[in-house]
Coordinates of N, CA and C in Angstrom, one line a residue:
Chain A
X910 N 61.7 126.9 80.7 CA 62.3 125.8 80.3 C 61.9 124.7 79.9
X911 N 62.6 124.2 79.0 CA 62.6 123.2 77.9 C 62.8 121.8 78.8
X912 N 61.6 121.2 78.3 CA 61.5 119.7 79.9 C 61.1 118.5 78.5
X913 N 61.8 117.0 78.8 CA 61.2 116.1 77.8 C 61.5 115.0 79.6
X914 N 59.8 114.5 79.1 CA 59.2 113.7 80.3 C 59.0 112.2 79.6
X915 N 59.8 111.3 80.3 CA 59.4 109.8 79.7 C 59.3 109.1 81.4
X916 N 58.1 107.8 80.9 CA 58.1 106.8 82.3 C 59.2 106.2 82.5
X917 N 60.0 106.6 83.9 CA 61.2 105.6 83.9 C 61.3 104.3 83.7
X918 N 60.3 103.8 84.1 CA 59.7 102.0 83.5 C 60.1 101.5 85.2
X919 N 60.6 100.0 85.3 CA 61.1 99.8 84.0 C 59.7 98.9 83.1
X920 N 59.8 99.2 82.2 CA 58.8 98.7 80.8 C 59.2 97.3 80.9
X921 N 58.1 96.5 80.9 CA 58.3 94.8 80.8 C 57.6 94.0 79.7
X922 N 58.1 93.7 78.6 CA 57.4 93.2 77.5 C 58.1 91.6 77.1
X923 N 57.1 91.2 76.8 CA 57.6 89.3 76.6 C 58.4 89.5 74.9
X924 N 59.6 88.6 75.2 CA 59.7 88.1 73.3 C 58.7 88.1 72.2
X925 N 59.2 89.1 71.5 CA 58.4 89.0 69.9 C 57.1 89.9 70.2
X926 N 56.7 90.7 71.4 CA 55.8 91.5 71.0 C 55.9 93.1 71.3
X927 N 55.5 93.7 70.9 CA 55.4 95.2 70.6 C 56.0 96.2 71.7
X928 N 57.0 96.6 72.0 CA 57.3 98.3 72.8 C 57.2 99.0 72.3
X929 N 56.4 100.1 73.3 CA 56.0 101.1 73.0 C 56.6 102.0 74.4
X930 N 57.2 103.1 73.5 CA 58.1 103.8 74.7 C 57.6 105.0 73.9
X931 N 57.1 106.1 75.0 CA 56.5 107.6 74.8 C 57.4 108.5 75.6
X932 N 56.7 109.4 74.9 CA 57.6 111.0 75.5 C 57.0 112.3 75.3
X933 N 57.0 112.9 75.7 CA 56.5 114.4 75.7 C 57.3 115.5 76.1
X934 N 56.8 116.4 75.4 CA 57.7 117.8 75.9 C 57.1 119.1 75.9
X935 N 57.9 119.8 76.2 CA 57.1 121.3 77.1 C 57.1 122.6 75.6
X936 N 58.1 122.2 75.0 CA 58.3 123.5 74.2 C 58.0 123.5 72.7
X937 N 56.7 123.8 72.4 CA 56.4 124.0 70.8 C 57.2 124.2 69.3
X938 N 58.1 125.1 70.1 CA 59.2 125.5 68.9 C 60.4 124.1 69.0
X939 N 60.5 122.9 69.4 CA 61.1 121.9 69.3 C 61.4 121.1 67.6
X940 N 62.2 121.4 67.0 CA 62.2 121.2 65.8 C 62.8 119.7 65.3
X941 N 63.6 118.8 66.3 CA 64.2 117.9 65.6 C 64.5 116.6 67.2
X942 N 63.5 115.2 67.0 CA 63.6 114.5 67.8 C 64.5 112.9 67.5
X943 N 64.5 112.8 68.6 CA 65.4 111.3 68.4 C 65.3 110.5 69.5
X944 N 65.5 109.4 69.5 CA 65.3 108.4 70.2 C 67.2 107.8 70.2
X945 N 67.6 108.0 71.6 CA 68.8 107.0 71.9 C 68.6 105.6 72.7
X946 N 69.5 104.6 72.4 CA 69.5 103.3 73.5 C 70.5 103.4 74.1
X947 N 70.5 103.1 75.1 CA 72.1 102.9 76.5 C 71.8 101.8 76.9
X948 N 72.7 101.0 76.4 CA 73.3 99.8 77.0 C 73.5 99.7 78.5
X949 N 73.4 98.8 79.8 CA 74.2 99.3 80.6 C 75.7 99.4 80.8
X950 N 76.2 100.7 81.4 CA 77.9 100.6 80.9 C 78.2 101.6 80.1
X951 N 77.3 101.5 79.2 CA 77.5 101.8 77.7 C 77.2 103.4 77.7
X952 N 77.5 104.1 76.2 CA 77.2 105.4 76.3 C 76.2 105.1 75.5
X953 N 75.2 106.6 75.0 CA 73.9 106.4 74.4 C 74.5 106.5 73.1
X954 N 73.3 105.7 72.3 CA 74.1 105.4 70.7 C 72.7 106.0 70.4
X955 N 72.9 106.7 69.2 CA 71.6 107.1 68.3 C 70.4 105.9 67.1
X956 N 69.3 105.9 67.3 CA 68.5 104.8 66.8 C 68.2 105.1 66.1
X957 N 67.4 106.3 66.3 CA 66.1 106.9 65.1 C 66.1 108.4 65.8
X958 N 65.7 109.1 64.1 CA 65.8 110.3 64.0 C 64.3 110.7 63.6
X959 N 63.6 112.1 63.6 CA 62.0 112.1 63.1 C 62.0 113.3 62.9
X960 N 61.7 114.2 62.2 CA 61.2 115.6 62.2 C 60.5 116.0 61.5
X961 N 59.2 115.2 60.9 CA 58.0 115.8 60.5 C 57.3 115.3 61.1
X962 N 55.9 115.5 61.4 CA 54.4 115.1 62.0 C 54.4 113.5 61.3
X963 N 54.4 112.3 61.6 CA 53.8 111.3 61.1 C 54.8 110.2 61.8
X964 N 54.5 109.3 61.0 CA 55.3 108.0 61.5 C 56.8 107.6 60.7
X965 N 58.3 107.6 60.7 CA 59.0 106.6 60.0 C 59.7 105.1 60.9
X966 N 59.7 104.3 59.4 CA 60.2 103.6 59.7 C 61.7 102.9 59.9
X967 N 62.3 102.1 60.5 CA 63.8 101.4 60.2 C 63.8 100.1 61.0
X968 N 63.4 99.2 59.8 CA 63.6 98.0 60.2 C 62.6 97.8 61.1
X969 N 63.0 96.9 62.7 CA 61.9 97.1 63.7 C 61.2 98.3 64.6
X970 N 61.8 99.0 64.3 CA 62.1 100.3 64.9 C 60.9 101.2 64.3
X971 N 59.8 101.7 64.6 CA 59.0 102.8 64.5 C 58.7 104.3 65.0
X972 N 59.5 105.2 64.4 CA 59.1 106.5 65.4 C 57.6 106.8 65.1
X973 N 57.3 107.5 66.0 CA 55.7 108.6 65.0 C 56.0 110.0 66.4
X974 N 55.4 111.1 65.6 CA 55.5 112.5 66.1 C 54.1 113.2 66.3
X975 N 53.8 113.7 67.2 CA 52.7 114.1 67.0 C 52.6 116.0 67.7
X976 N 53.3 116.4 66.8 CA 53.3 117.9 67.2 C 52.4 118.9 68.1
X977 N 51.7 118.6 67.1 CA 50.2 119.1 68.3 C 50.2 118.8 69.7
X978 N 50.2 117.4 69.5 CA 50.4 116.9 70.8 C 51.3 116.7 71.8
X979 N 52.3 117.4 71.1 CA 54.0 117.6 71.8 C 54.5 116.3 72.3
X980 N 54.1 115.3 71.2 CA 54.1 113.6 71.9 C 55.1 113.1 70.6
X981 N 55.7 112.2 71.3 CA 56.7 111.5 70.2 C 56.9 110.0 71.1
X982 N 56.6 108.8 70.5 CA 56.9 107.8 70.3 C 57.8 107.0 69.3
X983 N 58.3 105.5 70.4 CA 59.2 104.8 69.7 C 58.4 103.1 69.5
X984 N 58.2 102.5 68.6 CA 58.0 101.2 68.8 C 58.8 100.3 68.4
X985 N 59.1 99.2 69.0 CA 59.9 98.2 68.7 C 59.1 97.0 68.1
X986 N 58.9 96.4 67.2 CA 58.1 95.1 66.9 C 59.4 93.9 66.9
X987 N 58.5 92.8 67.3 CA 59.1 91.8 67.6 C 60.3 91.6 69.1
X988 N 60.2 92.4 70.0 CA 60.8 92.6 70.7 C 62.0 91.3 71.1
X989 N 63.1 91.6 71.1 CA 64.2 90.5 71.5 C 64.7 90.9 73.3
X990 N 65.5 89.9 73.6 CA 66.2 90.1 74.8 C 67.1 91.3 74.7
X991 N 67.9 91.2 73.3 CA 69.3 92.4 73.2 C 68.3 93.7 73.1
X992 N 67.1 93.9 72.8 CA 66.6 95.6 73.1 C 66.8 95.5 74.4
X993 N 66.6 94.8 75.2 CA 66.5 95.6 77.4 C 67.4 96.3 76.9
X994 N 67.1 97.8 77.0 CA 67.8 99.0 77.4 C 67.5 100.2 78.0
X995 N 68.1 100.9 78.0 CA 67.5 102.3 78.5 C 67.3 103.0 77.5
X996 N 66.0 103.5 77.3 CA 65.9 103.8 75.8 C 65.5 105.6 75.8
X997 N 66.4 106.8 75.8 CA 66.2 108.1 75.9 C 65.5 109.1 74.6
X998 N 64.8 110.1 75.4 CA 64.2 110.6 74.1 C 64.9 112.2 73.9
X999 N 65.6 112.4 72.8 CA 65.7 113.8 72.3 C 64.9 115.0 72.2
X1000 N 65.4 115.8 72.4 CA 64.4 117.2 71.6 C 65.4 118.4 71.3
X1001 N 65.8 118.1 70.3 CA 66.3 119.7 69.1 C 65.9 121.2 69.2
X1002 N 66.1 122.2 69.0 CA 65.8 123.3 69.0 C 66.3 123.9 67.9
X1003 N 66.0 125.3 67.4 CA 66.7 126.3 66.5 C 67.9 126.6 66.9
X1004 N 68.8 126.7 65.6 CA 69.9 127.3 66.1 C 71.1 126.1 66.5
X1005 N 72.3 126.4 66.7 CA 73.3 125.7 67.2 C 73.3 125.3 68.9
X1006 N 72.0 124.4 69.6 CA 71.7 124.1 70.7 C 72.0 122.9 71.0
X1007 N 72.2 122.5 72.2 CA 72.2 121.0 72.5 C 70.7 120.3 72.7
X1008 N 70.9 119.0 72.4 CA 69.5 118.4 72.7 C 69.1 118.2 74.2
X1009 N 67.8 118.0 74.4 CA 67.6 118.4 75.5 C 66.9 116.2 75.4
X1010 N 67.0 116.2 76.2 CA 67.6 114.6 77.2 C 66.2 114.5 78.1
X1011 N 65.4 113.1 78.3 CA 64.8 112.9 79.2 C 65.5 112.0 80.1
X1012 N 64.9 111.4 80.7 CA 65.8 111.1 82.2 C 65.9 109.4 81.4
X1013 N 65.2 109.0 80.6 CA 65.4 107.6 79.9 C 63.8 106.6 80.5
X1014 N 63.5 105.6 79.7 CA 62.4 104.8 80.2 C 63.5 103.1 79.6
X1015 N 63.2 102.9 81.0 CA 64.1 101.0 81.3 C 63.4 99.9 80.4
X1016 N 63.7 99.4 79.6 CA 62.9 98.3 78.5 C 63.4 96.9 79.0
X1017 N 62.9 96.5 79.2 CA 63.2 94.7 79.7 C 62.4 93.7 78.9
X1018 N 63.0 92.8 78.0 CA 62.1 92.0 77.4 C 62.9 90.8 77.3
X1019 N 61.5 90.1 77.7 CA 61.6 88.6 79.1 C 61.9 87.3 78.0
X1020 N 62.6 86.8 77.7 CA 62.5 85.6 77.0 C 61.8 84.6 76.9
Chain B
X465 N 85.7 106.6 60.8 CA 86.2 107.5 61.5 C 85.9 106.8 62.9
X466 N 86.9 107.4 63.7 CA 87.5 106.7 65.5 C 86.1 107.1 66.3
X467 N 85.4 107.9 65.9 CA 84.2 108.5 67.0 C 85.0 108.9 67.7
X468 N 83.5 109.8 68.8 CA 84.5 110.6 69.8 C 84.9 109.3 70.7
X469 N 86.9 110.1 71.6 CA 87.9 109.5 72.2 C 87.4 110.1 73.6
X470 N 87.1 109.5 74.3 CA 87.5 109.4 75.9 C 88.5 109.5 76.8
X471 N 89.0 109.5 77.5 CA 90.5 109.2 78.0 C 90.0 109.7 79.5
X472 N 90.7 109.5 80.7 CA 90.5 107.5 81.1 C 89.4 107.3 81.1
X473 N 88.9 105.8 80.4 CA 87.8 105.3 80.5 C 87.1 104.8 82.3
X474 N 88.2 105.1 83.5 CA 88.1 104.9 84.6 C 88.9 105.8 85.6
X475 N 88.5 106.2 85.9 CA 88.9 107.1 87.1 C 89.0 107.0 88.5
X476 N 89.7 106.4 89.2 CA 89.6 106.1 90.9 C 90.4 107.5 91.7
X477 N 89.9 108.3 92.2 CA 90.5 109.1 93.4 C 89.8 109.6 94.3
X478 N 91.1 110.0 95.0 CA 91.1 110.0 96.2 C 90.2 112.2 96.5
X479 N 89.4 112.0 97.9 CA 88.8 113.3 97.7 C 89.8 114.4 97.9
X480 N 89.5 115.6 97.0 CA 90.5 116.4 97.2 C 91.2 116.7 96.3
X481 N 91.6 115.8 95.6 CA 92.1 115.2 94.7 C 92.1 116.4 93.2
X482 N 93.1 116.5 92.0 CA 92.7 116.9 90.9 C 91.9 116.1 90.0
X483 N 91.1 116.3 88.9 CA 91.0 115.0 88.1 C 90.8 116.0 87.2
X484 N 91.2 115.2 85.6 CA 91.2 115.7 84.1 C 90.6 114.7 83.4
X485 N 89.5 115.0 82.7 CA 89.1 114.5 81.4 C 89.2 114.9 80.7
X486 N 88.9 113.9 79.4 CA 90.4 114.5 78.0 C 89.0 113.8 77.2
X487 N 88.5 114.6 75.6 CA 87.6 114.2 74.9 C 88.0 115.1 73.8
X488 N 88.7 113.8 72.7 CA 88.8 114.3 71.4 C 87.2 113.7 70.2
X489 N 87.0 114.9 70.1 CA 85.3 115.0 68.8 C 86.0 114.6 67.3
X490 N 84.6 114.2 67.1 CA 85.1 114.1 65.6 C 85.4 114.6 64.8
X491 N 86.6 114.4 64.1 CA 87.2 115.0 63.0 C 85.6 115.8 62.4
X492 N 86.1 117.5 62.4 CA 84.7 117.9 61.3 C 83.7 118.4 62.1
X493 N 83.2 118.3 63.7 CA 82.8 118.7 64.4 C 82.4 120.0 65.3
X494 N 82.1 120.4 64.5 CA 82.2 121.7 65.7 C 81.5 122.2 66.9
X495 N 80.8 121.2 67.2 CA 79.9 121.5 68.6 C 80.4 120.5 69.3
X496 N 80.6 120.4 71.1 CA 81.5 120.0 71.7 C 80.7 120.0 73.2
X497 N 80.1 118.5 73.7 CA 79.4 118.6 75.0 C 79.5 117.7 75.6
X498 N 79.7 118.7 76.9 CA 80.3 117.7 78.3 C 78.8 117.2 78.8
X499 N 78.7 116.3 79.3 CA 77.3 115.5 79.9 C 77.9 115.0 81.5
X500 N 77.3 114.4 82.3 CA 77.1 114.0 83.4 C 76.4 112.9 83.7
X501 N 76.4 111.9 83.9 CA 74.9 110.7 84.0 C 75.1 110.1 85.5
X502 N 74.3 110.1 86.4 CA 73.9 109.2 87.7 C 72.6 109.2 87.3
X503 N 72.6 108.0 88.6 CA 71.0 107.6 88.1 C 69.8 108.4 88.6
X504 N 70.3 109.0 89.6 CA 69.4 110.0 90.2 C 68.9 111.7 89.3
X505 N 69.8 111.7 88.9 CA 69.7 113.0 87.9 C 69.8 112.6 86.1
X506 N 69.9 111.4 86.2 CA 69.8 111.1 84.7 C 71.3 112.0 83.7
X507 N 70.7 112.6 82.6 CA 72.4 112.9 81.8 C 71.7 114.4 81.8
X508 N 73.1 115.2 82.4 CA 72.7 116.5 82.9 C 74.3 117.4 81.5
X509 N 73.7 117.8 81.0 CA 74.8 118.8 79.9 C 75.2 120.1 80.9
X510 N 76.2 119.5 81.0 CA 77.3 120.8 82.1 C 77.8 122.1 81.3
X511 N 78.4 121.9 80.1 CA 78.8 122.9 79.5 C 79.0 122.4 78.2
X512 N 78.7 123.5 76.8 CA 79.3 123.0 75.5 C 79.8 124.2 74.9
X513 N 80.2 124.0 73.9 CA 81.7 124.6 73.4 C 81.0 124.8 71.4
X514 N 81.0 126.0 70.8 CA 80.7 125.5 69.2 C 82.2 126.6 68.9
X515 N 82.9 125.8 67.9 CA 83.7 126.4 67.9 C 84.7 127.2 68.2
X516 N 84.7 125.7 69.4 CA 86.0 126.2 70.7 C 85.4 127.0 71.7
X517 N 84.7 127.3 71.5 CA 84.6 128.9 72.3 C 82.9 128.2 73.5
X518 N 83.3 128.2 74.8 CA 82.2 127.8 75.6 C 81.2 129.0 75.2
X519 N 79.8 128.0 74.6 CA 78.7 129.0 75.1 C 77.7 128.9 76.3
X520 N 77.8 128.1 77.0 CA 77.2 127.8 77.9 C 77.4 127.4 79.2
X521 N 77.9 127.4 80.2 CA 78.1 127.1 81.5 C 77.2 126.7 82.2
X522 N 76.2 126.9 82.3 CA 75.1 127.2 83.5 C 75.2 125.5 84.2
X523 N 75.4 124.8 83.5 CA 75.0 123.2 83.9 C 76.8 122.9 84.9
X524 N 77.3 123.6 84.6 CA 78.3 123.3 85.8 C 78.4 123.1 87.1
X525 N 78.1 122.6 88.1 CA 77.5 122.2 89.5 C 78.7 123.5 90.4
X526 N 79.7 123.6 90.2 CA 80.0 124.5 90.9 C 81.9 125.2 90.4
X527 N 82.5 126.1 90.9 CA 83.6 126.7 90.8 C 85.0 125.4 90.5
X528 N 84.3 124.5 91.8 CA 85.2 123.3 91.0 C 85.5 122.8 89.8
X529 N 84.6 123.1 88.8 CA 84.6 122.4 87.7 C 84.9 123.5 86.6
X530 N 85.7 123.2 85.6 CA 86.0 124.0 84.8 C 86.6 123.4 83.2
X531 N 86.0 123.8 82.5 CA 86.0 123.2 80.8 C 87.0 124.4 80.2
X532 N 87.7 123.5 78.8 CA 88.4 123.9 78.2 C 88.4 123.3 76.9
X533 N 88.7 124.1 75.9 CA 88.5 123.5 74.4 C 90.3 124.5 73.5
X534 N 91.0 123.9 73.8 CA 92.2 125.1 73.0 C 92.6 124.9 71.7
X535 N 91.2 123.7 71.2 CA 91.4 123.4 69.8 C 90.3 122.8 69.4
X536 N 89.8 122.7 68.1 CA 89.0 122.0 67.7 C 89.2 120.6 67.6
X537 N 90.1 119.7 67.8 CA 90.6 118.3 68.7 C 90.5 118.0 69.9
X538 N 90.7 118.8 70.8 CA 91.0 118.7 72.0 C 89.8 119.1 73.1
X539 N 89.4 118.4 74.0 CA 89.1 119.5 75.5 C 89.2 118.6 76.5
X540 N 88.9 119.8 77.6 CA 89.1 119.4 79.0 C 88.3 119.6 80.0
X541 N 87.7 118.6 81.1 CA 86.9 119.1 82.0 C 87.7 118.6 83.4
X542 N 88.2 119.9 83.8 CA 89.0 119.3 85.2 C 87.7 119.7 86.2
X543 N 88.1 118.6 87.5 CA 87.3 118.8 88.8 C 88.9 119.6 90.0
X544 N 88.9 120.3 90.1 CA 89.8 120.5 91.6 C 89.0 121.6 92.6
X545 N 88.8 120.7 93.9 CA 89.2 119.6 94.3 C 88.0 118.7 93.9
X546 N 88.4 117.7 94.1 CA 87.2 116.4 93.8 C 86.1 116.0 94.9
X547 N 85.6 116.0 95.0 CA 84.5 115.4 95.9 C 83.6 113.9 96.0
X548 N 83.3 113.6 96.9 CA 82.8 111.7 96.4 C 81.6 112.0 95.4
X549 N 80.6 113.6 95.9 CA 79.6 113.9 95.0 C 79.9 113.8 93.3
X550 N 81.2 114.1 93.1 CA 81.3 113.7 92.0 C 81.2 112.7 91.2
X551 N 80.8 112.0 91.9 CA 81.1 109.9 91.5 C 80.1 110.5 90.1
X552 N 80.2 110.1 89.3 CA 79.1 109.8 88.1 C 80.4 109.6 86.8
X553 N 79.1 109.5 85.7 CA 79.8 108.7 84.2 C 79.7 109.9 83.7
X554 N 81.3 110.9 82.9 CA 81.2 111.8 82.6 C 80.7 111.3 80.6
X555 N 80.5 112.2 80.3 CA 80.5 112.1 78.7 C 80.5 113.0 77.9
X556 N 81.7 112.6 76.9 CA 81.7 114.1 76.2 C 80.9 113.6 74.6
X557 N 80.3 114.5 74.1 CA 79.6 114.6 72.7 C 79.9 115.7 71.9
X558 N 79.8 115.1 70.5 CA 80.0 116.1 69.2 C 79.1 116.0 68.2
X559 N 79.1 117.2 67.5 CA 78.3 117.1 66.2 C 79.0 118.2 65.4
X560 N 78.6 118.2 64.0 CA 78.5 119.6 63.6 C 77.5 120.3 63.7
X561 N 77.5 121.4 63.2 CA 76.6 122.6 63.6 C 75.6 122.8 62.5
X562 N 74.4 123.7 63.1 CA 72.9 123.7 62.2 C 71.7 122.6 63.0
X563 N 70.4 122.9 62.7 CA 69.3 122.5 63.0 C 68.9 120.8 63.0
X564 N 69.2 120.3 63.6 CA 68.8 118.9 63.5 C 70.0 117.9 63.7
X565 N 71.0 118.1 63.9 CA 72.0 117.6 63.7 C 72.1 116.6 65.0
X566 N 72.6 115.3 64.8 CA 72.4 114.6 65.9 C 74.1 114.9 66.5
X567 N 73.9 114.4 67.7 CA 75.1 114.3 68.9 C 75.0 113.2 68.8
X568 N 76.6 113.0 69.0 CA 77.5 111.7 68.9 C 78.2 111.1 70.4
X569 N 78.0 110.7 70.8 CA 78.4 110.7 72.2 C 80.1 109.9 72.3
X570 N 81.1 110.2 73.5 CA 81.8 109.0 73.6 C 81.5 107.8 74.4
X571 N 82.3 107.3 74.7 CA 82.0 105.8 76.0 C 82.1 106.3 77.0
X572 N 82.7 107.8 77.2 CA 82.3 108.1 79.0 C 83.3 107.7 80.0
X573 N 83.6 108.5 80.2 CA 84.6 108.0 82.0 C 84.0 107.9 83.4
X574 N 84.5 106.8 83.9 CA 83.8 106.6 84.9 C 84.4 106.8 86.0
X575 N 83.4 107.9 87.0 CA 84.5 108.6 87.9 C 84.3 107.7 89.2
X576 N 84.7 107.6 90.0 CA 84.7 107.6 91.7 C 85.8 108.4 92.0
X577 N 85.0 108.9 92.7 CA 85.8 109.3 94.2 C 85.6 109.4 95.5
X578 N 86.8 108.9 96.3 CA 87.0 108.0 97.7 C 86.7 109.2 98.5

């Protein structure tokens, strides 16, 4: 059973701080990792993907992957109130199989 | 590209009625996924298709649920008869085949069964 675990939150951070979102996964054969952002009443949208160990930066977002620890994280620097949303971690496997999603972490950035 | 298109965006129906949800994937994508999202259970995969062929429908909750993909540009999810516990947001997503490919979601259909 492939599982992806996230703390449900809410995670509250002050505006301008760094928000750190974490995700663990159960299956070592996982090959691709994604972070989706979902605003209330909207659909999930992709914000980051990462495939190899280490860090990947895109603007204020940094994804970190540690396959040995089966751990992936998302850092949001200079958090803004507009970053308040639910963040879904998703894991992909070999072949043309669906991504496995965590239940998401709700982030609240306080102005 | 128009992205994944779903209709209707909102549906309110009474228990026992048939509900049909529609999805048009992104042109060129050959995998299509139907999800249901609730507060309690999060995002659940119901069924997915590769090249219009259903691959795994183990997530379909009951025989009341059925899905079809008659061609590469159209899919339906049908609930017959509907029940109040089917109330949820139903998302369709699509992607190209291959490892590491991103899934793109439609706007969802918010279903309320009274």
